[in-house]
């Protein structure tokens, strides 16, 4: 038996039964030839695709020198970049602003201290509240005859330093009364000197519900202070005539509250006038 293109053929005298083993060998040989042809064709196709991709990369400049040159050529020329603005920048004055007015300047000299000098300007209302302590306001008085408001040598000291007037006010609480006398001078130096030279004291002021106190030889507490062109003096004690001792803390407390309040009033007077001056237009 032989094989041709049309299949098996038999010669004379040969059996017409197919040789199945030979047929199987021939079929396997044909399958092997097709497999190798497919593998070879795939390799050729892969190589062709790689060549096409490489050619495209080189052509578009994706990673070569020609690509870098193209990107650089797309940047704007130096003349196209924005230049510095010709508009003027902010300017600042080299002159420092004037310092704010000192409140004490407005209570240190009568030329600047233009506020009203009255009882209500310094001791307003009908009572005085300091923290949780409330004092009833008693009699008040104002006079230009400074010496008549004093006891002992203080009258001559006030007149000798140019005292213009004295305002007095009395406050009381629980059988204790304190009179404060505010002496007004032309300058701070005059007021300071009067307070430093103080001897004797301010005379107590009774009335408006407060009986006479600190008269007739009873021992009372006296103080003297100054701030700006104002000197202020206190006299305080018991309304029943009892003598004040160093153990009389309640008397000291009332006197301290009253002197502290008076100091605040004088300072507030300076702050108000300084604030008004700062807000006024410059002429």
PDB file of C-alpha atoms in Angstrom:
ATOM      1  CA  UNK A   1       0.000   0.000   0.000  1.00  0.00           C
ATOM      2  CA  UNK A   2       1.202   3.505  -0.788  1.00  0.00           C
ATOM      3  CA  UNK A   3      -0.147   6.972   0.077  1.00  0.00           C
ATOM      4  CA  UNK A   4      -0.765   9.750  -2.412  1.00  0.00           C
ATOM      5  CA  UNK A   5      -2.514  13.001  -2.303  1.00  0.00           C
ATOM      6  CA  UNK A   6      -5.880  11.336  -2.761  1.00  0.00           C
ATOM      7  CA  UNK A   7      -5.414   8.802   0.080  1.00  0.00           C
ATOM      8  CA  UNK A   8      -4.179   5.192   0.231  1.00  0.00           C
ATOM      9  CA  UNK A   9      -3.883   3.013  -2.929  1.00  0.00           C
ATOM     10  CA  UNK A  10      -3.358  -0.700  -3.190  1.00  0.00           C
ATOM     11  CA  UNK A  11      -1.166  -2.550  -5.601  1.00  0.00           C
ATOM     12  CA  UNK A  12      -2.028  -5.898  -7.246  1.00  0.00           C
ATOM     13  CA  UNK A  13      -2.486  -8.660  -4.765  1.00  0.00           C
ATOM     14  CA  UNK A  14      -2.488  -6.400  -1.707  1.00  0.00           C
ATOM     15  CA  UNK A  15      -5.258  -6.588   0.841  1.00  0.00           C
ATOM     16  CA  UNK A  16      -7.761  -3.769   0.711  1.00  0.00           C
ATOM     17  CA  UNK A  17      -7.920  -3.565   4.531  1.00  0.00           C
ATOM     18  CA  UNK A  18      -6.470  -0.106   5.603  1.00  0.00           C
ATOM     19  CA  UNK A  19      -3.233  -0.033   7.570  1.00  0.00           C
ATOM     20  CA  UNK A  20      -4.476   1.961  10.510  1.00  0.00           C
ATOM     21  CA  UNK A  21      -1.088   2.362  12.167  1.00  0.00           C
ATOM     22  CA  UNK A  22       0.385   3.927   9.057  1.00  0.00           C
ATOM     23  CA  UNK A  23      -2.556   6.253   8.736  1.00  0.00           C
ATOM     24  CA  UNK A  24      -2.102   7.419  12.343  1.00  0.00           C
ATOM     25  CA  UNK A  25       1.591   8.113  11.808  1.00  0.00           C
ATOM     26  CA  UNK A  26       0.869  10.178   8.734  1.00  0.00           C
ATOM     27  CA  UNK A  27      -1.797  12.245  10.548  1.00  0.00           C
ATOM     28  CA  UNK A  28       0.556  12.971  13.468  1.00  0.00           C
ATOM     29  CA  UNK A  29       3.263  14.154  11.084  1.00  0.00           C
ATOM     30  CA  UNK A  30       0.856  16.576   9.424  1.00  0.00           C
ATOM     31  CA  UNK A  31      -0.220  17.979  12.837  1.00  0.00           C
ATOM     32  CA  UNK A  32       3.381  18.581  13.831  1.00  0.00           C
ATOM     33  CA  UNK A  33       4.047  20.520  10.648  1.00  0.00           C
ATOM     34  CA  UNK A  34       0.994  22.793  11.233  1.00  0.00           C
ATOM     35  CA  UNK A  35       2.078  23.471  14.859  1.00  0.00           C
ATOM     36  CA  UNK A  36       5.555  24.606  13.866  1.00  0.00           C
ATOM     37  CA  UNK A  37       4.135  26.781  11.117  1.00  0.00           C
ATOM     38  CA  UNK A  38       1.827  28.527  13.640  1.00  0.00           C
ATOM     39  CA  UNK A  39       4.671  29.127  16.162  1.00  0.00           C
ATOM     40  CA  UNK A  40       6.907  30.545  13.483  1.00  0.00           C
ATOM     41  CA  UNK A  41       4.182  32.852  12.216  1.00  0.00           C
ATOM     42  CA  UNK A  42       3.468  34.168  15.758  1.00  0.00           C
ATOM     43  CA  UNK A  43       7.120  35.027  16.361  1.00  0.00           C
ATOM     44  CA  UNK A  44       7.290  36.886  13.085  1.00  0.00           C
ATOM     45  CA  UNK A  45       4.109  38.850  13.988  1.00  0.00           C
ATOM     46  CA  UNK A  46       5.460  39.783  17.451  1.00  0.00           C
ATOM     47  CA  UNK A  47       8.690  41.051  15.948  1.00  0.00           C
ATOM     48  CA  UNK A  48       6.762  43.116  13.462  1.00  0.00           C
ATOM     49  CA  UNK A  49       4.627  44.749  16.170  1.00  0.00           C
ATOM     50  CA  UNK A  50       7.704  45.610  18.255  1.00  0.00           C
ATOM     51  CA  UNK A  51       9.333  47.207  15.258  1.00  0.00           C
ATOM     52  CA  UNK A  52       6.220  49.303  14.572  1.00  0.00           C
ATOM     53  CA  UNK A  53       6.033  50.535  18.214  1.00  0.00           C
ATOM     54  CA  UNK A  54       9.732  51.451  18.265  1.00  0.00           C
ATOM     55  CA  UNK A  55       9.334  53.350  15.017  1.00  0.00           C
ATOM     56  CA  UNK A  56       6.329  55.271  16.438  1.00  0.00           C
ATOM     57  CA  UNK A  57       8.212  56.249  19.613  1.00  0.00           C
ATOM     58  CA  UNK A  58      11.183  57.542  17.695  1.00  0.00           C
ATOM     59  CA  UNK A  59       8.937  59.387  15.260  1.00  0.00           C
ATOM     60  CA  UNK A  60       6.919  61.236  17.988  1.00  0.00           C
ATOM     61  CA  UNK A  61       9.993  62.071  20.088  1.00  0.00           C
ATOM     62  CA  UNK A  62       8.543  60.388  23.212  1.00  0.00           C
ATOM     63  CA  UNK A  63      11.962  59.708  24.766  1.00  0.00           C
ATOM     64  CA  UNK A  64      14.653  60.967  22.399  1.00  0.00           C
ATOM     65  CA  UNK A  65      16.518  64.240  22.009  1.00  0.00           C
ATOM     66  CA  UNK A  66      14.154  65.402  19.273  1.00  0.00           C
ATOM     67  CA  UNK A  67      11.215  65.200  21.751  1.00  0.00           C
ATOM     68  CA  UNK A  68      13.031  67.355  24.317  1.00  0.00           C
ATOM     69  CA  UNK A  69      13.833  69.936  21.711  1.00  0.00           C
ATOM     70  CA  UNK A  70      10.185  70.098  20.743  1.00  0.00           C
ATOM     71  CA  UNK A  71       8.985  70.663  24.340  1.00  0.00           C
ATOM     72  CA  UNK A  72      11.536  73.414  24.861  1.00  0.00           C
ATOM     73  CA  UNK A  73      10.462  75.138  21.672  1.00  0.00           C
ATOM     74  CA  UNK A  74       6.908  75.350  23.014  1.00  0.00           C
ATOM     75  CA  UNK A  75       7.953  77.513  26.064  1.00  0.00           C
ATOM     76  CA  UNK A  76       7.300  81.278  25.706  1.00  0.00           C
ATOM     77  CA  UNK A  77      10.229  83.377  24.699  1.00  0.00           C
ATOM     78  CA  UNK A  78      11.699  85.641  27.398  1.00  0.00           C
ATOM     79  CA  UNK A  79       9.959  88.615  25.842  1.00  0.00           C
ATOM     80  CA  UNK A  80       6.584  86.863  26.318  1.00  0.00           C
ATOM     81  CA  UNK A  81       7.046  86.392  30.085  1.00  0.00           C
ATOM     82  CA  UNK A  82       5.303  88.950  32.355  1.00  0.00           C
ATOM     83  CA  UNK A  83       7.555  91.810  33.353  1.00  0.00           C
ATOM     84  CA  UNK A  84       7.613  93.784  36.640  1.00  0.00           C
ATOM     85  CA  UNK A  85       4.592  96.039  37.131  1.00  0.00           C
ATOM     86  CA  UNK A  86       5.120  99.726  36.555  1.00  0.00           C
ATOM     87  CA  UNK A  87       2.363 100.620  39.066  1.00  0.00           C
ATOM     88  CA  UNK A  88       3.673 102.358  42.198  1.00  0.00           C
ATOM     89  CA  UNK A  89       3.874 100.208  45.346  1.00  0.00           C
ATOM     90  CA  UNK A  90       2.569 101.178  48.775  1.00  0.00           C
ATOM     91  CA  UNK A  91       4.444 103.920  50.543  1.00  0.00           C
ATOM     92  CA  UNK A  92       4.898 104.412  54.264  1.00  0.00           C
ATOM     93  CA  UNK A  93       5.573 107.598  56.139  1.00  0.00           C
ATOM     94  CA  UNK A  94       8.918 107.785  57.877  1.00  0.00           C
ATOM     95  CA  UNK A  95       7.434 110.132  60.467  1.00  0.00           C
ATOM     96  CA  UNK A  96       6.343 108.322  63.631  1.00  0.00           C
ATOM     97  CA  UNK A  97       2.867 109.206  64.925  1.00  0.00           C
ATOM     98  CA  UNK A  98       2.802 111.372  68.024  1.00  0.00           C
ATOM     99  CA  UNK A  99       2.488 109.510  71.331  1.00  0.00           C
ATOM    100  CA  UNK A 100      -0.932 109.538  72.992  1.00  0.00           C
ATOM    101  CA  UNK A 101      -1.492 112.319  75.528  1.00  0.00           C
ATOM    102  CA  UNK A 102      -0.470 111.572  79.104  1.00  0.00           C
ATOM    103  CA  UNK A 103      -3.598 111.836  81.302  1.00  0.00           C
ATOM    104  CA  UNK A 104      -1.559 113.214  84.169  1.00  0.00           C
ATOM    105  CA  UNK A 105      -0.568 116.224  82.066  1.00  0.00           C
ATOM    106  CA  UNK A 106      -4.202 117.341  82.165  1.00  0.00           C
ATOM    107  CA  UNK A 107      -4.458 117.348  85.945  1.00  0.00           C
ATOM    108  CA  UNK A 108      -0.932 118.613  86.670  1.00  0.00           C
ATOM    109  CA  UNK A 109      -1.478 122.250  85.672  1.00  0.00           C
ATOM    110  CA  UNK A 110      -4.478 124.557  85.693  1.00  0.00           C
ATOM    111  CA  UNK A 111      -3.611 125.676  82.135  1.00  0.00           C
ATOM    112  CA  UNK A 112      -4.624 122.240  80.813  1.00  0.00           C
ATOM    113  CA  UNK A 113      -7.086 121.154  83.479  1.00  0.00           C
ATOM    114  CA  UNK A 114     -10.209 122.798  82.109  1.00  0.00           C
ATOM    115  CA  UNK A 115     -12.862 120.541  83.632  1.00  0.00           C
ATOM    116  CA  UNK A 116     -15.378 121.901  86.152  1.00  0.00           C
ATOM    117  CA  UNK A 117     -14.162 122.039  89.776  1.00  0.00           C
ATOM    118  CA  UNK A 118     -17.340 121.371  91.773  1.00  0.00           C
ATOM    119  CA  UNK A 119     -18.561 119.061  94.520  1.00  0.00           C
ATOM    120  CA  UNK A 120     -20.496 116.909  92.052  1.00  0.00           C
ATOM    121  CA  UNK A 121     -17.512 116.664  89.701  1.00  0.00           C
ATOM    122  CA  UNK A 122     -15.516 114.841  92.377  1.00  0.00           C
ATOM    123  CA  UNK A 123     -18.151 113.457  94.793  1.00  0.00           C
ATOM    124  CA  UNK A 124     -21.296 112.716  92.781  1.00  0.00           C
ATOM    125  CA  UNK A 125     -24.440 110.924  93.908  1.00  0.00           C
ATOM    126  CA  UNK A 126     -25.971 110.364  97.334  1.00  0.00           C
ATOM    127  CA  UNK A 127     -23.804 107.449  98.433  1.00  0.00           C
ATOM    128  CA  UNK A 128     -20.440 105.851  97.805  1.00  0.00           C
ATOM    129  CA  UNK A 129     -20.060 102.155  96.933  1.00  0.00           C
ATOM    130  CA  UNK A 130     -16.683 100.461  97.178  1.00  0.00           C
ATOM    131  CA  UNK A 131     -16.963  96.738  96.542  1.00  0.00           C
ATOM    132  CA  UNK A 132     -19.576  95.416  98.981  1.00  0.00           C
ATOM    133  CA  UNK A 133     -19.298  98.488 101.236  1.00  0.00           C
ATOM    134  CA  UNK A 134     -21.805 101.321 100.935  1.00  0.00           C
ATOM    135  CA  UNK A 135     -21.327 104.704 102.621  1.00  0.00           C
ATOM    136  CA  UNK A 136     -23.974 107.367 103.037  1.00  0.00           C
ATOM    137  CA  UNK A 137     -23.049 110.796 101.767  1.00  0.00           C
ATOM    138  CA  UNK A 138     -23.428 113.574 104.347  1.00  0.00           C
ATOM    139  CA  UNK A 139     -22.751 117.287 104.174  1.00  0.00           C
ATOM    140  CA  UNK A 140     -20.632 118.914 101.441  1.00  0.00           C
ATOM    141  CA  UNK A 141     -19.027 122.359 101.134  1.00  0.00           C
ATOM    142  CA  UNK A 142     -16.851 124.390  98.776  1.00  0.00           C
ATOM    143  CA  UNK A 143     -14.919 127.568  99.521  1.00  0.00           C
ATOM    144  CA  UNK A 144     -12.063 129.684  98.176  1.00  0.00           C
ATOM    145  CA  UNK A 145     -11.006 130.531 101.743  1.00  0.00           C
ATOM    146  CA  UNK A 146      -8.793 127.468 102.153  1.00  0.00           C
ATOM    147  CA  UNK A 147      -7.595 128.184 105.722  1.00  0.00           C
ATOM    148  CA  UNK A 148     -11.157 128.147 107.165  1.00  0.00           C
ATOM    149  CA  UNK A 149     -11.503 124.451 106.335  1.00  0.00           C
ATOM    150  CA  UNK A 150      -8.573 123.358 108.482  1.00  0.00           C
ATOM    151  CA  UNK A 151      -7.418 122.796 112.052  1.00  0.00           C
ATOM    152  CA  UNK A 152      -3.963 123.582 113.367  1.00  0.00           C
ATOM    153  CA  UNK A 153      -1.163 124.590 111.035  1.00  0.00           C
ATOM    154  CA  UNK A 154      -2.648 123.201 107.828  1.00  0.00           C
ATOM    155  CA  UNK A 155      -4.430 126.469 106.991  1.00  0.00           C
ATOM    156  CA  UNK A 156      -1.179 128.422 106.747  1.00  0.00           C
ATOM    157  CA  UNK A 157       0.418 125.637 104.698  1.00  0.00           C
ATOM    158  CA  UNK A 158      -2.405 125.665 102.163  1.00  0.00           C
ATOM    159  CA  UNK A 159      -2.364 129.434 101.812  1.00  0.00           C
ATOM    160  CA  UNK A 160       1.422 129.497 101.635  1.00  0.00           C
ATOM    161  CA  UNK A 161       1.456 127.134  98.670  1.00  0.00           C
ATOM    162  CA  UNK A 162      -1.187 128.988  96.672  1.00  0.00           C
ATOM    163  CA  UNK A 163      -4.357 127.035  97.474  1.00  0.00           C
ATOM    164  CA  UNK A 164      -7.221 128.185  95.236  1.00  0.00           C
ATOM    165  CA  UNK A 165     -10.163 126.423  96.894  1.00  0.00           C
ATOM    166  CA  UNK A 166     -11.149 123.458  99.073  1.00  0.00           C
ATOM    167  CA  UNK A 167     -14.028 121.031  98.522  1.00  0.00           C
ATOM    168  CA  UNK A 168     -15.176 118.911 101.460  1.00  0.00           C
ATOM    169  CA  UNK A 169     -17.512 115.907 101.675  1.00  0.00           C
ATOM    170  CA  UNK A 170     -18.389 113.584 104.583  1.00  0.00           C
ATOM    171  CA  UNK A 171     -19.331 109.886 104.367  1.00  0.00           C
ATOM    172  CA  UNK A 172     -20.506 107.639 107.189  1.00  0.00           C
ATOM    173  CA  UNK A 173     -21.262 104.023 108.005  1.00  0.00           C
ATOM    174  CA  UNK A 174     -22.027 102.136 111.240  1.00  0.00           C
ATOM    175  CA  UNK A 175     -21.095 104.947 113.650  1.00  0.00           C
ATOM    176  CA  UNK A 176     -17.949 105.949 111.727  1.00  0.00           C
ATOM    177  CA  UNK A 177     -17.602 109.204 109.752  1.00  0.00           C
ATOM    178  CA  UNK A 178     -14.817 110.509 107.518  1.00  0.00           C
ATOM    179  CA  UNK A 179     -14.478 113.981 105.983  1.00  0.00           C
ATOM    180  CA  UNK A 180     -12.263 114.424 102.948  1.00  0.00           C
ATOM    181  CA  UNK A 181     -10.965 117.847 101.911  1.00  0.00           C
ATOM    182  CA  UNK A 182      -9.759 118.308  98.315  1.00  0.00           C
ATOM    183  CA  UNK A 183      -7.438 121.325  98.035  1.00  0.00           C
ATOM    184  CA  UNK A 184      -6.944 122.692  94.506  1.00  0.00           C
ATOM    185  CA  UNK A 185      -3.656 124.331  93.430  1.00  0.00           C
ATOM    186  CA  UNK A 186      -2.304 125.825  90.216  1.00  0.00           C
ATOM    187  CA  UNK A 187       0.452 123.268  89.705  1.00  0.00           C
ATOM    188  CA  UNK A 188       1.450 119.764  90.710  1.00  0.00           C
ATOM    189  CA  UNK A 189       4.525 121.055  92.542  1.00  0.00           C
ATOM    190  CA  UNK A 190       2.398 123.247  94.820  1.00  0.00           C
ATOM    191  CA  UNK A 191       0.022 120.440  95.720  1.00  0.00           C
ATOM    192  CA  UNK A 192       2.854 118.011  96.404  1.00  0.00           C
ATOM    193  CA  UNK A 193       4.611 120.484  98.695  1.00  0.00           C
ATOM    194  CA  UNK A 194       1.434 121.158 100.657  1.00  0.00           C
ATOM    195  CA  UNK A 195       0.867 117.447 101.254  1.00  0.00           C
ATOM    196  CA  UNK A 196       4.467 116.895 102.303  1.00  0.00           C
ATOM    197  CA  UNK A 197       4.347 119.823 104.760  1.00  0.00           C
ATOM    198  CA  UNK A 198       0.953 118.857 106.179  1.00  0.00           C
ATOM    199  CA  UNK A 199       0.522 119.465 109.898  1.00  0.00           C
ATOM    200  CA  UNK A 200      -2.732 119.683 111.788  1.00  0.00           C
ATOM    201  CA  UNK A 201      -5.490 118.564 109.458  1.00  0.00           C
ATOM    202  CA  UNK A 202      -8.698 119.188 107.607  1.00  0.00           C
ATOM    203  CA  UNK A 203     -11.662 120.099 109.826  1.00  0.00           C
ATOM    204  CA  UNK A 204     -14.479 117.538 110.060  1.00  0.00           C
ATOM    205  CA  UNK A 205     -17.781 118.503 108.415  1.00  0.00           C
ATOM    206  CA  UNK A 206     -20.953 117.427 110.170  1.00  0.00           C
ATOM    207  CA  UNK A 207     -24.591 117.763 109.103  1.00  0.00           C
ATOM    208  CA  UNK A 208     -27.066 115.940 106.854  1.00  0.00           C
ATOM    209  CA  UNK A 209     -27.509 113.152 109.379  1.00  0.00           C
ATOM    210  CA  UNK A 210     -23.931 113.048 110.643  1.00  0.00           C
ATOM    211  CA  UNK A 211     -23.341 114.435 114.177  1.00  0.00           C
ATOM    212  CA  UNK A 212     -20.281 116.410 115.175  1.00  0.00           C
ATOM    213  CA  UNK A 213     -17.224 114.184 115.275  1.00  0.00           C
ATOM    214  CA  UNK A 214     -13.457 114.530 115.696  1.00  0.00           C
ATOM    215  CA  UNK A 215     -13.817 117.757 117.695  1.00  0.00           C
ATOM    216  CA  UNK A 216     -13.251 118.629 121.361  1.00  0.00           C
ATOM    217  CA  UNK A 217     -10.009 116.697 121.765  1.00  0.00           C
ATOM    218  CA  UNK A 218     -11.078 113.234 120.576  1.00  0.00           C
ATOM    219  CA  UNK A 219      -8.347 111.258 118.832  1.00  0.00           C
ATOM    220  CA  UNK A 220      -9.011 110.707 115.133  1.00  0.00           C
ATOM    221  CA  UNK A 221      -7.089 109.425 112.148  1.00  0.00           C
ATOM    222  CA  UNK A 222      -5.686 111.975 109.653  1.00  0.00           C
ATOM    223  CA  UNK A 223      -4.093 111.444 106.234  1.00  0.00           C
ATOM    224  CA  UNK A 224      -2.496 113.649 103.528  1.00  0.00           C
ATOM    225  CA  UNK A 225      -1.872 112.795  99.856  1.00  0.00           C
ATOM    226  CA  UNK A 226      -1.544 114.518  96.496  1.00  0.00           C
ATOM    227  CA  UNK A 227      -1.979 113.681  92.814  1.00  0.00           C
ATOM    228  CA  UNK A 228      -1.585 116.160  90.025  1.00  0.00           C
ATOM    229  CA  UNK A 229      -2.505 119.652  91.167  1.00  0.00           C
ATOM    230  CA  UNK A 230      -4.755 118.285  93.904  1.00  0.00           C
ATOM    231  CA  UNK A 231      -3.875 117.617  97.545  1.00  0.00           C
ATOM    232  CA  UNK A 232      -6.436 115.671  99.582  1.00  0.00           C
ATOM    233  CA  UNK A 233      -6.714 115.259 103.341  1.00  0.00           C
ATOM    234  CA  UNK A 234      -8.971 113.114 105.538  1.00  0.00           C
ATOM    235  CA  UNK A 235     -10.072 113.103 109.151  1.00  0.00           C
ATOM    236  CA  UNK A 236     -12.034 110.116 110.426  1.00  0.00           C
ATOM    237  CA  UNK A 237     -13.313 108.689 113.681  1.00  0.00           C
ATOM    238  CA  UNK A 238     -16.274 107.539 115.734  1.00  0.00           C
ATOM    239  CA  UNK A 239     -19.404 109.666 115.830  1.00  0.00           C
ATOM    240  CA  UNK A 240     -19.811 108.887 119.564  1.00  0.00           C
ATOM    241  CA  UNK A 241     -16.503 110.564 120.422  1.00  0.00           C
ATOM    242  CA  UNK A 242     -14.567 107.356 121.050  1.00  0.00           C
ATOM    243  CA  UNK A 243     -10.841 107.655 120.433  1.00  0.00           C
ATOM    244  CA  UNK A 244      -9.304 105.968 117.404  1.00  0.00           C
ATOM    245  CA  UNK A 245      -6.432 103.559 118.068  1.00  0.00           C
ATOM    246  CA  UNK A 246      -4.228 101.425 115.866  1.00  0.00           C
ATOM    247  CA  UNK A 247      -6.674  98.600 116.488  1.00  0.00           C
ATOM    248  CA  UNK A 248      -9.579 100.583 114.963  1.00  0.00           C
ATOM    249  CA  UNK A 249      -9.456  98.742 111.651  1.00  0.00           C
ATOM    250  CA  UNK A 250     -12.982  99.759 110.678  1.00  0.00           C
ATOM    251  CA  UNK A 251     -12.056 103.450 110.878  1.00  0.00           C
ATOM    252  CA  UNK A 252      -8.951 102.827 108.787  1.00  0.00           C
ATOM    253  CA  UNK A 253     -10.995 100.910 106.218  1.00  0.00           C
ATOM    254  CA  UNK A 254     -13.473 103.765 105.720  1.00  0.00           C
ATOM    255  CA  UNK A 255     -10.684 106.322 105.397  1.00  0.00           C
ATOM    256  CA  UNK A 256      -8.762 104.140 102.924  1.00  0.00           C
ATOM    257  CA  UNK A 257     -11.843 103.625 100.763  1.00  0.00           C
ATOM    258  CA  UNK A 258     -12.480 107.356 100.641  1.00  0.00           C
ATOM    259  CA  UNK A 259      -8.885 108.294  99.743  1.00  0.00           C
ATOM    260  CA  UNK A 260      -8.810 105.550  97.075  1.00  0.00           C
ATOM    261  CA  UNK A 261     -12.059 106.828  95.588  1.00  0.00           C
ATOM    262  CA  UNK A 262     -10.764 110.421  95.507  1.00  0.00           C
ATOM    263  CA  UNK A 263      -7.555 109.341  93.765  1.00  0.00           C
ATOM    264  CA  UNK A 264      -9.589 107.488  91.125  1.00  0.00           C
ATOM    265  CA  UNK A 265     -11.772 110.519  90.541  1.00  0.00           C
ATOM    266  CA  UNK A 266      -8.750 112.752  89.944  1.00  0.00           C
ATOM    267  CA  UNK A 267      -7.149 110.217  87.612  1.00  0.00           C
ATOM    268  CA  UNK A 268     -10.404 109.700  85.718  1.00  0.00           C
ATOM    269  CA  UNK A 269     -10.577 113.462  85.264  1.00  0.00           C
ATOM    270  CA  UNK A 270      -7.169 113.398  83.541  1.00  0.00           C
ATOM    271  CA  UNK A 271      -8.080 110.373  81.394  1.00  0.00           C
ATOM    272  CA  UNK A 272     -11.277 112.015  80.175  1.00  0.00           C
ATOM    273  CA  UNK A 273      -9.519 115.203  79.120  1.00  0.00           C
ATOM    274  CA  UNK A 274      -6.623 113.318  77.479  1.00  0.00           C
ATOM    275  CA  UNK A 275      -9.074 111.149  75.528  1.00  0.00           C
ATOM    276  CA  UNK A 276     -10.955 114.213  74.330  1.00  0.00           C
ATOM    277  CA  UNK A 277      -7.690 115.864  73.248  1.00  0.00           C
ATOM    278  CA  UNK A 278      -6.614 112.751  71.316  1.00  0.00           C
ATOM    279  CA  UNK A 279      -9.889 112.731  69.386  1.00  0.00           C
ATOM    280  CA  UNK A 280      -9.819 116.428  68.586  1.00  0.00           C
ATOM    281  CA  UNK A 281      -8.621 117.498  65.089  1.00  0.00           C
ATOM    282  CA  UNK A 282      -5.044 118.711  64.851  1.00  0.00           C
ATOM    283  CA  UNK A 283      -4.838 122.465  64.233  1.00  0.00           C
TER     284      UNK A 283
END
